[in-house]
CSV table of C-alpha atoms in Angstrom, one decimal:
chain,number,residue,atom,x,y,z
K,28,MET,CA,-2.7,20.6,9.2
K,29,SER,CA,-4.4,17.1,8.4
K,30,LEU,CA,-3.3,14.8,5.6
K,31,ARG,CA,-6.2,15.7,3.5
K,32,GLN,CA,-5.2,19.2,3.7
K,33,THR,CA,-2.0,18.9,3.4
K,34,TYR,CA,-2.1,17.1,0.2
K,35,ARG,CA,-4.2,19.3,-1.2
K,36,LEU,CA,-1.6,22.2,-1.0
K,37,TRP,CA,0.8,19.6,-2.7
K,38,ALA,CA,-1.6,18.5,-5.7
K,39,PRO,CA,-0.8,21.4,-8.0
K,40,MET,CA,2.6,20.1,-8.0
K,41,TYR,CA,3.0,17.0,-7.0
K,42,ASP,CA,3.5,15.8,-10.4
K,43,VAL,CA,6.4,18.1,-11.2
K,44,PHE,CA,8.6,16.8,-8.3
K,45,LEU,CA,7.2,12.6,-8.0
K,46,LYS,CA,7.0,12.0,-11.9
K,47,PRO,CA,10.6,12.1,-12.7
K,48,ALA,CA,12.0,10.8,-9.3
K,49,THR,CA,10.1,7.8,-9.4
K,50,ARG,CA,8.7,6.7,-12.9
K,51,SER,CA,10.9,3.8,-13.2
K,52,ALA,CA,10.7,2.3,-9.6
K,53,ARG,CA,7.3,2.4,-9.7
K,54,ALA,CA,7.3,0.7,-13.3
K,55,LYS,CA,9.4,-1.9,-11.9
K,56,ASN,CA,7.4,-2.7,-9.1
K,57,LEU,CA,4.2,-2.6,-11.1
K,58,ALA,CA,5.9,-5.6,-13.4
K,59,GLN,CA,5.2,-7.7,-10.4
K,60,LEU,CA,1.7,-7.5,-11.6
K,61,GLY,CA,1.7,-8.8,-14.8
K,62,ARG,CA,-1.5,-8.6,-17.0
K,63,LEU,CA,-3.8,-9.2,-14.1
K,64,ASP,CA,-6.9,-10.8,-16.5
K,65,GLY,CA,-9.9,-10.7,-15.5
K,66,LEU,CA,-8.2,-10.0,-11.6
K,67,ASN,CA,-9.6,-7.6,-9.5
K,68,LEU,CA,-6.9,-4.6,-8.0
K,69,ALA,CA,-7.1,-2.0,-5.8
K,70,VAL,CA,-4.5,1.5,-5.6
K,71,ILE,CA,-4.8,2.5,-2.4
K,72,GLY,CA,-3.7,6.1,-2.3
K,73,ILE,CA,-3.7,6.0,-5.6
K,74,GLY,CA,-2.6,10.4,-5.8
K,75,SER,CA,-2.7,11.8,-9.1
K,76,GLY,CA,-2.7,8.7,-10.7
K,77,LEU,CA,0.7,8.4,-11.5
K,78,ASP,CA,0.8,4.4,-11.5
K,79,LEU,CA,-2.5,4.1,-14.2
K,80,GLU,CA,0.5,5.0,-16.8
K,81,TRP,CA,2.0,1.8,-16.1
K,82,LEU,CA,-1.4,-0.2,-15.8
K,83,ARG,CA,-3.1,1.5,-19.1
K,84,LEU,CA,-0.4,0.2,-21.2
K,85,HIS,CA,0.1,-3.3,-19.3
K,86,ALA,CA,-2.6,-4.6,-17.5
K,87,ARG,CA,-5.7,-5.6,-18.2
K,88,PRO,CA,-7.7,-5.8,-14.7
K,89,ALA,CA,-11.3,-6.8,-14.4
K,90,GLN,CA,-12.0,-3.7,-12.5
K,91,CYS,CA,-9.6,-1.3,-11.2
K,92,ILE,CA,-10.0,0.5,-7.8
K,93,GLY,CA,-8.2,3.9,-7.4
K,94,LEU,CA,-8.7,5.2,-3.9
K,95,ASP,CA,-7.3,8.7,-2.2
K,96,ILE,CA,-7.9,10.9,1.1
K,97,THR,CA,-7.7,14.1,-1.6
K,98,ARG,CA,-10.2,15.4,-4.3
K,99,ALA,CA,-7.6,17.6,-5.5
K,100,MET,CA,-5.8,14.2,-6.3
K,101,LEU,CA,-8.6,12.0,-7.3
K,102,ASN,CA,-9.3,15.0,-9.7
K,103,LYS,CA,-5.6,14.7,-11.5
K,104,ALA,CA,-5.8,11.2,-11.9
K,105,GLN,CA,-9.3,11.6,-13.3
K,106,ILE,CA,-7.6,13.2,-16.1
K,107,ARG,CA,-5.5,9.5,-16.8
K,108,ARG,CA,-8.5,7.5,-15.9
K,109,ARG,CA,-9.9,8.3,-19.6
K,110,ASP,CA,-7.2,6.4,-21.5
K,111,CYS,CA,-7.6,3.1,-19.3
K,112,PRO,CA,-8.8,0.2,-21.3
K,113,PHE,CA,-10.0,-1.2,-17.8
K,114,PRO,CA,-12.8,-0.5,-15.8
K,115,LEU,CA,-11.6,1.9,-13.2
K,116,HIS,CA,-13.6,3.5,-10.1
K,117,LEU,CA,-12.2,6.6,-8.3
K,118,ILE,CA,-13.5,6.9,-4.9
K,119,GLU,CA,-12.3,9.1,-2.0
K,120,GLY,CA,-11.7,8.0,1.4
K,121,ASP,CA,-9.5,7.0,4.3
K,122,ALA,CA,-6.8,4.6,3.3
K,123,MET,CA,-6.9,3.9,7.2
K,124,GLN,CA,-10.4,2.4,7.3
K,125,THR,CA,-11.7,2.4,3.6
K,126,PRO,CA,-15.3,1.7,2.5
K,127,LEU,CA,-14.4,-1.3,0.6
K,128,ALA,CA,-15.6,-4.8,1.2
K,129,SER,CA,-13.5,-7.5,2.8
K,130,GLY,CA,-11.8,-10.3,0.3
K,131,GLN,CA,-12.6,-8.8,-2.5
K,132,PHE,CA,-9.3,-7.8,-4.3
K,133,ASP,CA,-6.6,-10.2,-5.9
K,134,TYR,CA,-4.0,-7.4,-5.7
K,135,VAL,CA,-3.5,-4.3,-4.1
K,136,VAL,CA,-1.3,-1.6,-4.4
K,137,LEU,CA,0.8,0.5,-1.8
K,138,HIS,CA,2.7,3.4,-3.6
K,139,LEU,CA,4.0,6.0,-1.0
K,140,ILE,CA,1.7,5.9,1.2
K,141,LEU,CA,2.9,3.7,4.3
K,142,ALA,CA,5.1,6.6,5.1
K,143,VAL,CA,2.9,9.3,4.3
K,144,VAL,CA,-0.2,8.2,7.1
K,145,PRO,CA,-0.6,8.9,10.2
K,146,ASN,CA,-0.6,5.4,11.4
K,147,PRO,CA,1.0,3.0,9.0
K,148,ALA,CA,0.1,-0.3,10.7
K,149,ALA,CA,-3.7,0.2,10.3
K,150,VAL,CA,-3.3,0.9,6.4
K,151,LEU,CA,-1.3,-2.6,6.1
K,152,ALA,CA,-3.9,-4.0,8.3
K,153,GLU,CA,-7.1,-2.7,5.6
K,154,ALA,CA,-4.8,-3.9,2.9
K,155,SER,CA,-5.0,-7.4,3.9
K,156,ARG,CA,-8.4,-7.4,5.0
K,157,LEU,CA,-9.4,-6.5,1.3
K,158,LEU,CA,-7.3,-8.9,-0.3
K,159,LYS,CA,-8.4,-12.5,-1.4
K,160,PRO,CA,-6.3,-15.5,0.4
K,161,GLY,CA,-3.4,-15.9,-1.7
K,162,GLY,CA,-3.6,-12.7,-3.2
K,163,GLN,CA,-0.5,-10.2,-2.8
K,164,ILE,CA,-0.1,-6.6,-1.7
K,165,LEU,CA,2.9,-4.6,-3.8
K,166,ILE,CA,4.5,-1.7,-1.9
K,167,PHE,CA,6.8,0.6,-2.9
K,168,ASP,CA,8.0,3.0,-0.2
K,169,LYS,CA,11.5,4.3,1.7
K,170,PHE,CA,11.9,2.3,4.6
K,171,LEU,CA,14.3,2.2,7.7
K,172,HIS,CA,16.0,-1.2,9.0
K,173,PRO,CA,15.4,-2.2,12.4
K,174,GLN,CA,18.3,-0.5,14.3
K,175,GLN,CA,19.7,1.8,11.4
K,176,LYS,CA,21.0,5.1,13.4
K,177,ALA,CA,20.7,7.0,10.3
K,178,PRO,CA,20.1,10.0,12.9
K,179,LEU,CA,19.4,13.0,10.4
K,180,ARG,CA,16.5,10.8,8.8
K,181,ARG,CA,15.0,10.0,12.2
K,182,LEU,CA,15.4,13.7,13.5
K,183,ILE,CA,14.1,15.4,11.0
K,184,SER,CA,10.6,12.9,10.7
K,185,PRO,CA,8.9,14.5,12.7
K,186,LEU,CA,8.3,18.3,10.9
K,187,LEU,CA,8.7,16.5,7.5
K,188,GLY,CA,5.5,14.0,8.9
K,189,LEU,CA,3.8,17.4,8.8
K,190,LEU,CA,4.3,18.9,5.5
K,191,ALA,CA,4.5,15.6,3.7
K,192,THR,CA,5.6,12.4,5.0
K,193,ARG,CA,7.9,10.6,6.9
K,194,THR,CA,11.3,9.3,6.7
K,195,ASP,CA,11.5,6.9,10.1
K,196,VAL,CA,8.9,4.5,9.3
K,197,GLU,CA,10.5,1.1,9.8
K,198,PHE,CA,8.8,-1.8,8.0
K,199,GLU,CA,9.4,-5.0,9.7
K,200,PRO,CA,7.3,-4.3,12.6
K,201,LEU,CA,4.6,-3.6,10.8
K,202,LEU,CA,4.6,-6.9,8.9
K,203,ALA,CA,5.4,-8.3,12.7
K,204,ALA,CA,1.8,-7.7,13.2
K,205,HIS,CA,1.0,-9.8,10.8
K,206,SER,CA,1.0,-13.4,10.9
K,207,GLU,CA,-0.9,-14.3,7.4
K,208,LEU,CA,1.4,-12.7,5.4
K,209,THR,CA,4.7,-13.4,4.4
K,210,CYS,CA,7.0,-11.5,2.6
K,211,VAL,CA,8.2,-13.2,-1.1
K,212,ARG,CA,9.9,-9.8,-2.6
K,213,ASP,CA,12.0,-7.0,-1.0
K,214,GLU,CA,14.3,-5.4,-3.3
K,215,PRO,CA,16.5,-1.9,-3.4
K,216,LEU,CA,14.6,0.7,-5.9
K,217,LEU,CA,15.6,4.1,-5.1
K,218,ALA,CA,18.3,5.9,-2.8
K,219,ARG,CA,20.5,3.0,-2.3
K,220,GLY,CA,18.1,0.9,-1.1
K,221,TRP,CA,16.1,3.4,1.5
K,222,PHE,CA,12.9,2.8,-1.1
K,223,ARG,CA,11.9,-0.5,-1.3
K,224,GLY,CA,10.2,-2.2,-3.3
K,225,ILE,CA,8.1,-5.3,-0.9
K,226,THR,CA,5.8,-8.1,-2.4
K,227,LEU,CA,3.8,-9.5,0.6
K,228,GLN,CA,1.2,-12.5,0.3
K,229,LYS,CA,-1.7,-13.5,2.0
K,230,HIS,CA,-1.5,-16.9,3.2
K,231,PRO,CA,-4.1,-19.7,1.3
K,232,ILE,CA,-6.8,-20.9,3.4
K,233,ASN,CA,-5.4,-23.3,5.8
K,234,GLN,CA,-2.3,-23.1,4.7
K,235,HIS,CA,0.6,-22.2,7.0
K,236,PRO,CA,3.1,-19.5,6.9
K,237,ILE,CA,6.2,-20.3,5.6
K,238,ASN,CA,8.8,-17.0,5.4
K,239,HIS,CA,10.8,-16.7,2.4
K,240,HIS,CA,12.0,-13.5,3.3
K,241,LYS,CA,15.8,-13.4,3.7
K,242,ASP,CA,17.2,-10.3,6.2
């Protein structure tokens, strides 16, 4: 079953499970954005629009693009769109290969998407492509640490990957492939640190990378 088909089935019940479980973590991660006055924001994997509940109250971007692969999810996001006090455009598309122009956004939000897609490396590369120099990527997702045993999570990941999400994704190898990105924040948000809030900054032009990430 494809990712689009899977989340078409999940759409009617997605908010029931995810909204209460992730509300506070989403808000804490999105608070890193500030008001976004005059800035451009992309929410890749916007899903049913749960992030809009925080954004419409606290942020005023010049424009916001919300992209998702599933029309059923975007239909739910469309309902939340009505209350947004800023320009919001919802687009159906693949997070691994978006139709958006390079270097267009000051911030890119990746909430619960890297551990869902078949190729998380492609999504991170795409987010970096969309970002302006000096811009930031905000990530909220579940990751194992390198060499973390977690035998059950690694064992069930192939099965859960067919149904909704993976449980064996490691973030550090994904970041290692991107010399243009620096981790400036990495903090536990849920489930004893399995779910993390991560901020990546794209290096300004002609600036050498400085790694602020602490193990």
